[in-house]
PDB file of C-alpha atoms in Angstrom:
ATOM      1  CA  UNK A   1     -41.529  75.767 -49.605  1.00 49.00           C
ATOM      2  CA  UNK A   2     -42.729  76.950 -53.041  1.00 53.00           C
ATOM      3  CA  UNK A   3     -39.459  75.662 -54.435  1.00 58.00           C
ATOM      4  CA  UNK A   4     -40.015  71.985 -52.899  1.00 67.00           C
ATOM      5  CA  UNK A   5     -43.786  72.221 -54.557  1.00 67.00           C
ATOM      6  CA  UNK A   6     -42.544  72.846 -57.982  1.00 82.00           C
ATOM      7  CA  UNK A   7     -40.221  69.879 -57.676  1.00 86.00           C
ATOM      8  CA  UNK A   8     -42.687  67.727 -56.392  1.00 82.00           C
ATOM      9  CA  UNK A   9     -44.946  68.514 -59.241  1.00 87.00           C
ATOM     10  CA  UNK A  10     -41.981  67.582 -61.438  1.00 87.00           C
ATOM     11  CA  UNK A  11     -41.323  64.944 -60.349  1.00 84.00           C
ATOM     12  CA  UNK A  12     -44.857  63.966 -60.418  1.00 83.00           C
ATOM     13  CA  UNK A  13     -45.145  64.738 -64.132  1.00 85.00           C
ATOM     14  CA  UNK A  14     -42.357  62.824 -65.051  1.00 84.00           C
ATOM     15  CA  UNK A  15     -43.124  59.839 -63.502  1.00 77.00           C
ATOM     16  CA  UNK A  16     -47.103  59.852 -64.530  1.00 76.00           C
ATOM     17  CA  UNK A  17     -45.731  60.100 -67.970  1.00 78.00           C
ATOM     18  CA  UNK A  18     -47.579  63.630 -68.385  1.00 82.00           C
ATOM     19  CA  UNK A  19     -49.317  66.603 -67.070  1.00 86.00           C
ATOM     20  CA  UNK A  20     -52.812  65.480 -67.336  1.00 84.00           C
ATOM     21  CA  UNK A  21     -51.729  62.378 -65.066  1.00 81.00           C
ATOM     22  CA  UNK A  22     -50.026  63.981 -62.875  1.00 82.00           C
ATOM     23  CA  UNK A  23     -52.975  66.756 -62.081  1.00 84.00           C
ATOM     24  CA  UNK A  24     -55.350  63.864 -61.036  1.00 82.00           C
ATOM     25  CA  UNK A  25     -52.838  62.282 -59.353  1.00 76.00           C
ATOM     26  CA  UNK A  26     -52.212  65.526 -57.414  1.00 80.00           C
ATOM     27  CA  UNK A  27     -55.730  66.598 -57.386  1.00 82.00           C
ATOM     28  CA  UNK A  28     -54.988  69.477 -59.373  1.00 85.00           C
ATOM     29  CA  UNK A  29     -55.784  71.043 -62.850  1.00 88.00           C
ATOM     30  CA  UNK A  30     -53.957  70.470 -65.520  1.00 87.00           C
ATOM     31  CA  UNK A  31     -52.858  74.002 -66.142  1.00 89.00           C
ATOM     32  CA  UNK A  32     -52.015  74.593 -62.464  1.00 89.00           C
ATOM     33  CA  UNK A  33     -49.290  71.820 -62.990  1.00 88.00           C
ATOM     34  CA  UNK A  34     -47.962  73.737 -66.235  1.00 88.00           C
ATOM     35  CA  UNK A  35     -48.253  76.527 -64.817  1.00 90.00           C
ATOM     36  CA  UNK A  36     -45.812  74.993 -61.601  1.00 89.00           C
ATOM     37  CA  UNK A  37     -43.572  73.928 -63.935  1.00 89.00           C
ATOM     38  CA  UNK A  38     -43.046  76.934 -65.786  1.00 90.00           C
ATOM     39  CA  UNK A  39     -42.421  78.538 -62.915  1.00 89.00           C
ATOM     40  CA  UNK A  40     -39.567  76.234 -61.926  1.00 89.00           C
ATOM     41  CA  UNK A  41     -38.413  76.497 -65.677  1.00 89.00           C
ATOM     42  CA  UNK A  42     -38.164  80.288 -65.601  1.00 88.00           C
ATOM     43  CA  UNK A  43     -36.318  80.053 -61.978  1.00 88.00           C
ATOM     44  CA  UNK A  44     -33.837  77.419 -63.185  1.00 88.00           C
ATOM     45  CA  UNK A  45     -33.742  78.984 -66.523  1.00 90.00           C
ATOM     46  CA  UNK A  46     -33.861  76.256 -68.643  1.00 91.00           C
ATOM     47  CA  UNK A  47     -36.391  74.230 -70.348  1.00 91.00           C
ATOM     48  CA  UNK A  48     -37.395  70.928 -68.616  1.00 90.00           C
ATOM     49  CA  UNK A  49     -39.571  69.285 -71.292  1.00 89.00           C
ATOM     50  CA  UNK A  50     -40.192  68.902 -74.606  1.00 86.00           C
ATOM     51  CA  UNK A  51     -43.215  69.906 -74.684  1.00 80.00           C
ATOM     52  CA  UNK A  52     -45.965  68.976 -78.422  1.00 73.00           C
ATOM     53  CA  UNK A  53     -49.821  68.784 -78.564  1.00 65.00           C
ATOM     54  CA  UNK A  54     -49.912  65.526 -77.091  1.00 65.00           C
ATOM     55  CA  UNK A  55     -46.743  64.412 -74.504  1.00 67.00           C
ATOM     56  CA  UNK A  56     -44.197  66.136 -72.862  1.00 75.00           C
ATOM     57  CA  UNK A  57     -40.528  64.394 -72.613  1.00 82.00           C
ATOM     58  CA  UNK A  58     -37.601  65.619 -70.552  1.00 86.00           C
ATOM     59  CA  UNK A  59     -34.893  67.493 -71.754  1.00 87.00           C
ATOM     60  CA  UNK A  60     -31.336  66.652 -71.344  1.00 86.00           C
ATOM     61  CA  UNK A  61     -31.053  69.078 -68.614  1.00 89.00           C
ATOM     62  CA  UNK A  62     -34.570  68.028 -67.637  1.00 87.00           C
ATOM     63  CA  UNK A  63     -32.879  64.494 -66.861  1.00 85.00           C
ATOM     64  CA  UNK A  64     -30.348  65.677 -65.120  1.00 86.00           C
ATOM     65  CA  UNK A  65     -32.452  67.703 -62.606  1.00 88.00           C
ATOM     66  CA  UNK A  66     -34.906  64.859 -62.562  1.00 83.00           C
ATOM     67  CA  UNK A  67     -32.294  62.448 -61.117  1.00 79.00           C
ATOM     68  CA  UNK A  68     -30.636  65.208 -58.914  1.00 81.00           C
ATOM     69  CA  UNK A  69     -34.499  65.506 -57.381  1.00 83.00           C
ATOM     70  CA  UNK A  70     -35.117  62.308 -56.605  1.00 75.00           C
ATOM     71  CA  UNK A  71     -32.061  61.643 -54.803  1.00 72.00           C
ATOM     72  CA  UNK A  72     -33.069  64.774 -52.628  1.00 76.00           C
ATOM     73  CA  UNK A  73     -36.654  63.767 -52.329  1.00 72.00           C
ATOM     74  CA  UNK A  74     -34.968  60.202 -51.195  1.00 66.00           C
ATOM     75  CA  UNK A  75     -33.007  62.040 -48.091  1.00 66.00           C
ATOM     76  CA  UNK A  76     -36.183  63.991 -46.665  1.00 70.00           C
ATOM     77  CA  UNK A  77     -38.153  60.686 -46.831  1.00 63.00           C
ATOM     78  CA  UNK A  78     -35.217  59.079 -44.798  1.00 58.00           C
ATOM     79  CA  UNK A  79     -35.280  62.068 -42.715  1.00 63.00           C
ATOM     80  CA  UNK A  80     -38.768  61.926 -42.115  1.00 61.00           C
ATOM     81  CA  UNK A  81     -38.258  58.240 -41.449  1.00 59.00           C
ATOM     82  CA  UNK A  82     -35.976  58.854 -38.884  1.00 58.00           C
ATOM     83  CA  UNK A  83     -37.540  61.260 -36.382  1.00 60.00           C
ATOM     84  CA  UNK A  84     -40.570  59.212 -37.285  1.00 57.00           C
ATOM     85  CA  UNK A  85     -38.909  56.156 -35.470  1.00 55.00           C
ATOM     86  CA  UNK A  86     -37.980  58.300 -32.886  1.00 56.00           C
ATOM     87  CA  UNK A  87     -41.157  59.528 -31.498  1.00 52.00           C
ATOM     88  CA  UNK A  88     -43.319  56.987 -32.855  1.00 62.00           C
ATOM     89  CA  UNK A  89     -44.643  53.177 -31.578  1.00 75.00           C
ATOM     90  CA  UNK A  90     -44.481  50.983 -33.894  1.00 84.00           C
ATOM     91  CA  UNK A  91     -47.933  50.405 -35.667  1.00 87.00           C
ATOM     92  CA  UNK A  92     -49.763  49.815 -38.579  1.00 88.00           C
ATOM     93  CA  UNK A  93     -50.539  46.419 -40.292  1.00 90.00           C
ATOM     94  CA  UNK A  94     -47.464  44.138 -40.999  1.00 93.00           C
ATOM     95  CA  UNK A  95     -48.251  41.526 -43.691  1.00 94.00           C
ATOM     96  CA  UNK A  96     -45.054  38.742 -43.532  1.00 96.00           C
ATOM     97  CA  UNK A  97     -45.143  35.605 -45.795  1.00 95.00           C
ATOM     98  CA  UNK A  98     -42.819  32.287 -44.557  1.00 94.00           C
ATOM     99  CA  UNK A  99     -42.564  28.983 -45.004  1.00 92.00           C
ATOM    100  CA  UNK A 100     -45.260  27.024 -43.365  1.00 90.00           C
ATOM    101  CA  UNK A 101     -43.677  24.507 -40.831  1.00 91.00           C
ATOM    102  CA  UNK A 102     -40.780  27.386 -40.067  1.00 92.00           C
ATOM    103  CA  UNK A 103     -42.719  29.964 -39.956  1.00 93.00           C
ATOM    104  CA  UNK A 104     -44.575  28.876 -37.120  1.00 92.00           C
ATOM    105  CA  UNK A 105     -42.137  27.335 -34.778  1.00 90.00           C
ATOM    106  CA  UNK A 106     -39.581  29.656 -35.675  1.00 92.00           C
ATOM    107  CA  UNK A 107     -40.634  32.889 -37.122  1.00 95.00           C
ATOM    108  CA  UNK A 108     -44.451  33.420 -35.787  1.00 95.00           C
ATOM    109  CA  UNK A 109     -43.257  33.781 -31.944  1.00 94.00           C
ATOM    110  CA  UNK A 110     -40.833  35.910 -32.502  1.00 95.00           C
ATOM    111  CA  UNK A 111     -43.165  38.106 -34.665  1.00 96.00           C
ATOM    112  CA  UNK A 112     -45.723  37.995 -31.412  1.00 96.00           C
ATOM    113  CA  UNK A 113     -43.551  39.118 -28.753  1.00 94.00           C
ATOM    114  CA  UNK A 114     -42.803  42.181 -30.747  1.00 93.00           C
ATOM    115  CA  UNK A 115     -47.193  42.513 -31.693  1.00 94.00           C
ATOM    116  CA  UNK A 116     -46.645  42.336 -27.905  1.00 94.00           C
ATOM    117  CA  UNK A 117     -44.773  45.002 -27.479  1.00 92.00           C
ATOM    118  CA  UNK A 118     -45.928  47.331 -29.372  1.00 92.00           C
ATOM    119  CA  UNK A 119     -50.037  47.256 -29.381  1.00 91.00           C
ATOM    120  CA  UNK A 120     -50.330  49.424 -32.377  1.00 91.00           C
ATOM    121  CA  UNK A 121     -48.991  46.789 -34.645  1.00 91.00           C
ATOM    122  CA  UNK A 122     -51.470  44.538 -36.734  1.00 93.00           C
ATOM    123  CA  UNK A 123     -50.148  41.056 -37.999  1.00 94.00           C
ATOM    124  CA  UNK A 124     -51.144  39.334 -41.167  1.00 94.00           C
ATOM    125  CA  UNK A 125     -49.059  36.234 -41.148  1.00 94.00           C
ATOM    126  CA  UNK A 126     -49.314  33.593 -43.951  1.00 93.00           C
ATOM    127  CA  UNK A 127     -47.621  30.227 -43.848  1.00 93.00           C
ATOM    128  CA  UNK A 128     -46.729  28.873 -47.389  1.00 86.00           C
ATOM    129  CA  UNK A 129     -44.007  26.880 -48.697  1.00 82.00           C
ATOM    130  CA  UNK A 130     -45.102  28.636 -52.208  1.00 81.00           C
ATOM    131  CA  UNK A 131     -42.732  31.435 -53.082  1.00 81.00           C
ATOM    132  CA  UNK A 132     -45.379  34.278 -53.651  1.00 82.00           C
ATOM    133  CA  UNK A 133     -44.409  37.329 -55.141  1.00 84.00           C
ATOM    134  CA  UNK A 134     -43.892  40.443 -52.478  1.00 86.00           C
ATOM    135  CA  UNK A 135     -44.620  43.228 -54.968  1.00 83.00           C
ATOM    136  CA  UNK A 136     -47.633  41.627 -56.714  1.00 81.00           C
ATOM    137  CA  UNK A 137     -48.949  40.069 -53.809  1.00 85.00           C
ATOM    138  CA  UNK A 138     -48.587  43.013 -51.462  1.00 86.00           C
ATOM    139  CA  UNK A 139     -46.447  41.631 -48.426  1.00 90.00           C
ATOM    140  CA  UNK A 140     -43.929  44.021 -46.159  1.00 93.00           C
ATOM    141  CA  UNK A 141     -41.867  41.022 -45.799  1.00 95.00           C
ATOM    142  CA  UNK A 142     -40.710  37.636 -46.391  1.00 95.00           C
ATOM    143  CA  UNK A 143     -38.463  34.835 -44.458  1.00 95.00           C
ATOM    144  CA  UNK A 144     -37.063  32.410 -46.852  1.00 93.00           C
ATOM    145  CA  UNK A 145     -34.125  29.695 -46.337  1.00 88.00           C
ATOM    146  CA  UNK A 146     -31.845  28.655 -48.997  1.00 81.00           C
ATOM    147  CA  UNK A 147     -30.270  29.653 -52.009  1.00 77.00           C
ATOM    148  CA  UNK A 148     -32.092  33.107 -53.548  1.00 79.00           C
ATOM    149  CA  UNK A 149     -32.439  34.766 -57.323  1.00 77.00           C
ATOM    150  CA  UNK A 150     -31.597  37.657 -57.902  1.00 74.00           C
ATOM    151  CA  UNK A 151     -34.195  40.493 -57.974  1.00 77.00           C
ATOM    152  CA  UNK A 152     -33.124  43.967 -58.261  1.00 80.00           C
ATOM    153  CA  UNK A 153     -36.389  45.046 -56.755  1.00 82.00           C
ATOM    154  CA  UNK A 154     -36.169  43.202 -53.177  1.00 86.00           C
ATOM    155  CA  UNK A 155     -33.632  44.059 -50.657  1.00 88.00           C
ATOM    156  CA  UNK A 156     -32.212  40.758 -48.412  1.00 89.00           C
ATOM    157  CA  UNK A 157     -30.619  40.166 -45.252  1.00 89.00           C
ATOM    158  CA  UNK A 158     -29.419  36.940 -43.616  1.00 89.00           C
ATOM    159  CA  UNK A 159     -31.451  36.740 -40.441  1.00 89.00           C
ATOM    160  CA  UNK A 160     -30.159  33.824 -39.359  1.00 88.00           C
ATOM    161  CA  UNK A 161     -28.692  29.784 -40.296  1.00 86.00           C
ATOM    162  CA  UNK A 162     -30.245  26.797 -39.977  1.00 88.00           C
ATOM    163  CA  UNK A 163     -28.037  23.206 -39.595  1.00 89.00           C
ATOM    164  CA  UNK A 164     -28.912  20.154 -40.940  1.00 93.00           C
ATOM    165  CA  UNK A 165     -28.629  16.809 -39.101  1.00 94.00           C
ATOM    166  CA  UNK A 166     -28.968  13.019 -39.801  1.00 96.00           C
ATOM    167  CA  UNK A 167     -31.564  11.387 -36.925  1.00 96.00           C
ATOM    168  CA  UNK A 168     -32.922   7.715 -36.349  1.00 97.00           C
ATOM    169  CA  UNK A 169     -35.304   6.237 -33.826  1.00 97.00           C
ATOM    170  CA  UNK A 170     -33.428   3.648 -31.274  1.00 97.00           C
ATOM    171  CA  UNK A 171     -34.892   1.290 -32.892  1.00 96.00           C
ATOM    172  CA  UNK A 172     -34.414   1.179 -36.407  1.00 96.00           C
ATOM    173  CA  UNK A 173     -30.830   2.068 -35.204  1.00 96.00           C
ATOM    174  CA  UNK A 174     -30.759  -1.419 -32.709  1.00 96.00           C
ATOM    175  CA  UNK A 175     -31.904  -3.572 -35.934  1.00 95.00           C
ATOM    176  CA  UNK A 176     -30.069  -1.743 -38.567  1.00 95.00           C
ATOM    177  CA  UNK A 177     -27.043  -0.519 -37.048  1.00 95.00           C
ATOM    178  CA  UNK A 178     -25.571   3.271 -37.618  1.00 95.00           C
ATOM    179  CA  UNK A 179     -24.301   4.053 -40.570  1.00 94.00           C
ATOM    180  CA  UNK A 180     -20.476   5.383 -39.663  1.00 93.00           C
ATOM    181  CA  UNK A 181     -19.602   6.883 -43.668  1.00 93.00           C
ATOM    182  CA  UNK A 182     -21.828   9.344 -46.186  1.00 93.00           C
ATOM    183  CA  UNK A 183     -21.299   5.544 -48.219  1.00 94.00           C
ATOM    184  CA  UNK A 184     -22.820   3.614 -45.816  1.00 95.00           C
ATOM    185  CA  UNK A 185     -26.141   5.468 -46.287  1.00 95.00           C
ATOM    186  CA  UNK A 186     -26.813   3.402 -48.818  1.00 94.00           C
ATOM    187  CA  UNK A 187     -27.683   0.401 -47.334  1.00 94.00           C
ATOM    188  CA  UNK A 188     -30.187   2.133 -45.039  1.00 95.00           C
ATOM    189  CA  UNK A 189     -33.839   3.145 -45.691  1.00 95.00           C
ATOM    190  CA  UNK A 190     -34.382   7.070 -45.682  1.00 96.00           C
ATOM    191  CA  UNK A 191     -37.398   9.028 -45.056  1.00 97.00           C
ATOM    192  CA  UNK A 192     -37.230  11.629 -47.668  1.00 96.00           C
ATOM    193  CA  UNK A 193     -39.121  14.997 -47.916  1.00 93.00           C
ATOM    194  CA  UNK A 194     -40.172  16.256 -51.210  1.00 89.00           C
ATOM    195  CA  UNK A 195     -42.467  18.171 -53.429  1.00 82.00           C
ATOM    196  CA  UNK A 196     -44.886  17.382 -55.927  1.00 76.00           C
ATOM    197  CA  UNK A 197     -43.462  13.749 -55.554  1.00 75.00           C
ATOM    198  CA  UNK A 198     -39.681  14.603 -56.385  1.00 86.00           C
ATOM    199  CA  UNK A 199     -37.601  14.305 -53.663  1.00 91.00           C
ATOM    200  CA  UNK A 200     -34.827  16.300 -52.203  1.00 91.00           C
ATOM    201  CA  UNK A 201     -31.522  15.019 -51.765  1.00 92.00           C
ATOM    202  CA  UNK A 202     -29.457  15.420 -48.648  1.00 94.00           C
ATOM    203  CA  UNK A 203     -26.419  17.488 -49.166  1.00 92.00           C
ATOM    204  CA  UNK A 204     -23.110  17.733 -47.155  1.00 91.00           C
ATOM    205  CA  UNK A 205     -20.480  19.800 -46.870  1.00 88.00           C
ATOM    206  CA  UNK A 206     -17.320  19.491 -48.304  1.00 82.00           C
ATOM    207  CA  UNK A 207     -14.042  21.498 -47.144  1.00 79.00           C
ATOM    208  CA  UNK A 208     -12.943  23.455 -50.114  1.00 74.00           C
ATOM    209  CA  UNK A 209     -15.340  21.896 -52.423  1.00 76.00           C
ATOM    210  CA  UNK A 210     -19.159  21.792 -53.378  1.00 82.00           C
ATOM    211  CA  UNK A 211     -21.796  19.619 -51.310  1.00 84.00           C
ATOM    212  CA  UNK A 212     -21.682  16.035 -51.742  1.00 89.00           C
ATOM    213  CA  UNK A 213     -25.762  15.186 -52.894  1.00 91.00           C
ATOM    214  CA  UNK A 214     -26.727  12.037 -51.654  1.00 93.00           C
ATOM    215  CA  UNK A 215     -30.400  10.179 -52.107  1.00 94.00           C
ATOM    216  CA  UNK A 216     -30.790   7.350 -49.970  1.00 93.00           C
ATOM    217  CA  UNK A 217     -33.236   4.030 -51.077  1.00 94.00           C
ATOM    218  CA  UNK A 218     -36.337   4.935 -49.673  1.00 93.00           C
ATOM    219  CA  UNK A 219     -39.878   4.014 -49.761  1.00 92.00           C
ATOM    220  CA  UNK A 220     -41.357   7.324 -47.952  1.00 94.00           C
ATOM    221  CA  UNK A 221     -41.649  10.518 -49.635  1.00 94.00           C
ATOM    222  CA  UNK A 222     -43.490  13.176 -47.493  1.00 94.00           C
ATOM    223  CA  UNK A 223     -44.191  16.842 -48.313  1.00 89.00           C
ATOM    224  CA  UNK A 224     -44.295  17.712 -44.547  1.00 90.00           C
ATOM    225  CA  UNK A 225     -41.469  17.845 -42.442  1.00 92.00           C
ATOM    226  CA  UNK A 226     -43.294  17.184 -38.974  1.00 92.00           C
ATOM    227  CA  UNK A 227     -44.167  13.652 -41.253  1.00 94.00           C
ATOM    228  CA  UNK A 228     -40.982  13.218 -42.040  1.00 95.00           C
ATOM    229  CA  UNK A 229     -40.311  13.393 -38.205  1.00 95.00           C
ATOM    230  CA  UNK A 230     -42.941  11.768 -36.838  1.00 95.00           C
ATOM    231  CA  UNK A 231     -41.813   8.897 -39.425  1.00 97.00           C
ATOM    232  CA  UNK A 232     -38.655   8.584 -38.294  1.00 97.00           C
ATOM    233  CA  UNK A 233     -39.828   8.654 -34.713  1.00 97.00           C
ATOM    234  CA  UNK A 234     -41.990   5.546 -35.121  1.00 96.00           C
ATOM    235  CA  UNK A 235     -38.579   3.978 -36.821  1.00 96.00           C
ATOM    236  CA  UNK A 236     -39.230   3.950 -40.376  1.00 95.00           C
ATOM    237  CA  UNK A 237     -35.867   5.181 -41.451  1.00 96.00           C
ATOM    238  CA  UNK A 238     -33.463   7.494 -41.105  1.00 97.00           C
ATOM    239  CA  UNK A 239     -34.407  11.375 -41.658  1.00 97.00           C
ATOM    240  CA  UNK A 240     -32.504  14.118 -42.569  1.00 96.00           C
ATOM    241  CA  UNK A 241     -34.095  17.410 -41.019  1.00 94.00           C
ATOM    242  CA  UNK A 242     -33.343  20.863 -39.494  1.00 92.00           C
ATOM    243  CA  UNK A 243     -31.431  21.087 -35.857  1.00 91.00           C
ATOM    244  CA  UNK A 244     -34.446  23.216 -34.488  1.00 91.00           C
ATOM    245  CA  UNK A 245     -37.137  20.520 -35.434  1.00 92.00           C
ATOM    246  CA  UNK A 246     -36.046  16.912 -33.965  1.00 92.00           C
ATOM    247  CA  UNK A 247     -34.187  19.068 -31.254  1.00 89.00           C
ATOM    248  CA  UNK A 248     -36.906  18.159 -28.457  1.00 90.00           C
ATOM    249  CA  UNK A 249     -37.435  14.944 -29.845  1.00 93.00           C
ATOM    250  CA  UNK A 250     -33.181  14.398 -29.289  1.00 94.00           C
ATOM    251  CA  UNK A 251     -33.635  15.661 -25.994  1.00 92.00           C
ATOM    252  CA  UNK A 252     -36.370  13.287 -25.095  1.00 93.00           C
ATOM    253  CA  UNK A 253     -34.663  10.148 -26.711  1.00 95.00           C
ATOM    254  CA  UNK A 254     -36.788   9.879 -29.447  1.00 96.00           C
ATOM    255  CA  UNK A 255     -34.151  10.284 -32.133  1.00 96.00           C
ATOM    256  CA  UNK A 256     -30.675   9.874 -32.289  1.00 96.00           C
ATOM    257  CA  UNK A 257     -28.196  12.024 -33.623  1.00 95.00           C
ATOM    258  CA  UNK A 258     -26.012   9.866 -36.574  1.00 95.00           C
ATOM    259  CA  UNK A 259     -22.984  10.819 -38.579  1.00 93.00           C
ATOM    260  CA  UNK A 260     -22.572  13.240 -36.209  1.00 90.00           C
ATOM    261  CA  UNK A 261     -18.738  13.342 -37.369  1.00 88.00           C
ATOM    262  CA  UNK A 262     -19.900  15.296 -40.838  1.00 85.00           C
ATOM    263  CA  UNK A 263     -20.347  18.487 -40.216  1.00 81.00           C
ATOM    264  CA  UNK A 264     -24.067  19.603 -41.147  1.00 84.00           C
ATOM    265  CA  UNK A 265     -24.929  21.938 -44.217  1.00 86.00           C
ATOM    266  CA  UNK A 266     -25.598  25.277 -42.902  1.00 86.00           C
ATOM    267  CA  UNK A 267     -28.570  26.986 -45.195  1.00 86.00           C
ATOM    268  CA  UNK A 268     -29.117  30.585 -45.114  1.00 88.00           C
ATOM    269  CA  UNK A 269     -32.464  32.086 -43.616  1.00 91.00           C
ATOM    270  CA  UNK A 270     -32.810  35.454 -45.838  1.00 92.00           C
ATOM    271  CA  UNK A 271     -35.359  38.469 -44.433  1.00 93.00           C
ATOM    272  CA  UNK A 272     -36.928  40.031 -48.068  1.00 93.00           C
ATOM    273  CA  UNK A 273     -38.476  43.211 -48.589  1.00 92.00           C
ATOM    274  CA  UNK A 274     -39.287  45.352 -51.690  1.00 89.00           C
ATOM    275  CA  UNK A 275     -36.631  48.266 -52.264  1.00 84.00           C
ATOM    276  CA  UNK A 276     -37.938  51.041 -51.092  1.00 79.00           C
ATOM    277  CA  UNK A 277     -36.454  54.997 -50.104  1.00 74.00           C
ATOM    278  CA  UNK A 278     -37.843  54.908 -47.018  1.00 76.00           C
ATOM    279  CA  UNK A 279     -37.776  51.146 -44.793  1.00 83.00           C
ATOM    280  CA  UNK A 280     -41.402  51.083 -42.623  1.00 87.00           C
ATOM    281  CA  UNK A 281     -40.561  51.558 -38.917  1.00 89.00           C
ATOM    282  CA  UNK A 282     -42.910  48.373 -38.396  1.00 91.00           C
ATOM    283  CA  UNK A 283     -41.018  46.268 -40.986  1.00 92.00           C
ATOM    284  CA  UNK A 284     -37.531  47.358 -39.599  1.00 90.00           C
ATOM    285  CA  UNK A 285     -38.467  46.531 -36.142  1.00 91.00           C
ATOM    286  CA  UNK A 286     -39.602  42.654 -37.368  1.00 93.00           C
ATOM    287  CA  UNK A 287     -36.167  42.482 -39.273  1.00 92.00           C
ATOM    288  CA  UNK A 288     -34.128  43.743 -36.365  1.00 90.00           C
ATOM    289  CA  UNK A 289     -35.686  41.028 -33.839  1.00 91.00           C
ATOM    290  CA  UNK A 290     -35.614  38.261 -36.454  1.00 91.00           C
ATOM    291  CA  UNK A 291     -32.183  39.132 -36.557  1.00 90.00           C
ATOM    292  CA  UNK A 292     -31.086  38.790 -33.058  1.00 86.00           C
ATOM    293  CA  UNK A 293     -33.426  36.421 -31.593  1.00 87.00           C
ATOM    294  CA  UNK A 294     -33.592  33.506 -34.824  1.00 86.00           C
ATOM    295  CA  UNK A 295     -30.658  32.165 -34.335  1.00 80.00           C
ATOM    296  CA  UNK A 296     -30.377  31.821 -30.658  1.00 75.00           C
ATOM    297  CA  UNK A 297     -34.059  30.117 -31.131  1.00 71.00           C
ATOM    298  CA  UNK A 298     -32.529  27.537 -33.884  1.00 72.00           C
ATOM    299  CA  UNK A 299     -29.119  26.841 -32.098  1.00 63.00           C
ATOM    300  CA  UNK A 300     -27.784  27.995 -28.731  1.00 47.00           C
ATOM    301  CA  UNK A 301     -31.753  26.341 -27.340  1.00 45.00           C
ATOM    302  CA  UNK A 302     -31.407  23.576 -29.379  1.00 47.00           C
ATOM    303  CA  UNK A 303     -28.339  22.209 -27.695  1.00 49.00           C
ATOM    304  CA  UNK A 304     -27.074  20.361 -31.320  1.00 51.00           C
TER     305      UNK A 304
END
């Protein structure tokens, strides 16, 4: 135990940059963390620091240990971690950002069936289509779809896929006909969903090539999906919008399905979490359920 102190202390002095930091991070005096570290000096019998009047810095071999001893801190954490999980409920508050319209048709129940399950767990849910920043902002989690950048400090996984699909009320389609080619869109009127005024363009696959990127004549530009739905409902245009969204409205004859013949781009729904030694219990639960329930609720209930 006294051995797994003096590392800790070590540890603690390297990373607070000093042993003055690192004693009121610890709660300790500053000569009861030199005096730990000399200790585990003398036992390893080598110098760990460089030590002047006014810093310390690590040694070669001082480096070496230090990276040796934070791999081993790593596997007691994810030991600790582990029988944690296994005699523990999940609890504690779980703070998950998502997009706004997704989030709560898709993400939000899935997220309250497990709150359901497990009564310790708190949920602080917010429903944004802004990309926030996990770290700074000080979520557990985040649900995203589409393409991602790369950030060495977040770990992703693909939760789950969401298809796109081409829908029109019955009537626009009576007046203006289906259009039967990707070409043909453009002799339509679109309902198009956008940000800050500039829409989005409606992308389909391609076998063994990139998306073709369409943007239809339109008059409508709408930052909401559920507009851009309602819109087309009411037979403004055609929409282009997720499976999961117009799939009761399909079912109830509101829309219909065209260019059903083109396959539908497929976009990636990512789970996001800052890298970390040790995963929460309560944010690996929400991952593991996103995981095998999200794409049953876009797809197989869908019926597209």
């Amino acid at each position: 135990m006294d051995r797994l102190n003096g590392v800790s202390v070590f540890v603690e002095a390297v990373e607070a940059g000093g042993f003055a930091a690192a004693a009121q991070r610890l709660n300790l005096s500053r000569s009861a963390v030199g005096k730990s570290i000399a200790r585990l000096e003398e036992r390893l019998g080598t110098r760990l620091f460089h030590r002047t009047t006014r810093s310390q810095a690590l040694t070669e071999d001082g480096q070496v240990f230090y990276e040796r001893c934070l791999r081993a801190l790593a596997e007691i954490r994810e030991g600790e971690a582990m029988l944690d999980s296994g005699r523990r409920d999940v609890g504690g508050r779980l703070r998950v950002t998502m997009p706004a319209l997704f989030g709560r048709a898709c993400v939000a129940p899935l997220l309250l069936r497990l709150a359901a399950q497990h009564p310790a767990l708190e949920l602080e849910l917010n429903f944004n289509d802004r990309r926030v920043d996990l770290i700074e902002d000080g979520y557990d989690l985040a649900i995203r779809n589409g393409a991602l950048e790369s950030d060495m400090n977040l770990i992703t996984r693909r939760v789950a896929q969401q298809r796109m699909t081409v829908c029109a009320a019955p009537a626009y389609l009576r007046e203006h006909g289906a259009p039967l080619t990707l070409a043909a869109l453009a002799d339509h009127h679109a309902i198009l969903y956008g940000r800050s005024g500039q829409p989005r363009s409606w992308l389909f696959p391609v076998m063994g090539g990139p998306a073709v990127e369409i943007m239809p004549p339109s008059r409508f530009i709408f930052d909401s999906l559920d507009a851009v739905a309602d819109a087309a409902v009411a037979g403004a245009g055609l929409a282009w919008m997720p499976c999961w969204l117009v799939a009761e409205r399909v079912r109830k004859g509101e829309l219909i399905r065209v260019l059903t013949e083109h396959p539908g781009l497929v976009f990636d729904v990512h789970a996001l979490w800052p890298r970390s030694p040790v995963l929460p219990l309560r944010v690996r639960a929400a991952i593991d359920i996103l995981a095998a329930n999200l794409s049953r609720l876009m797809s197989n209930e869908v019926g597209l």
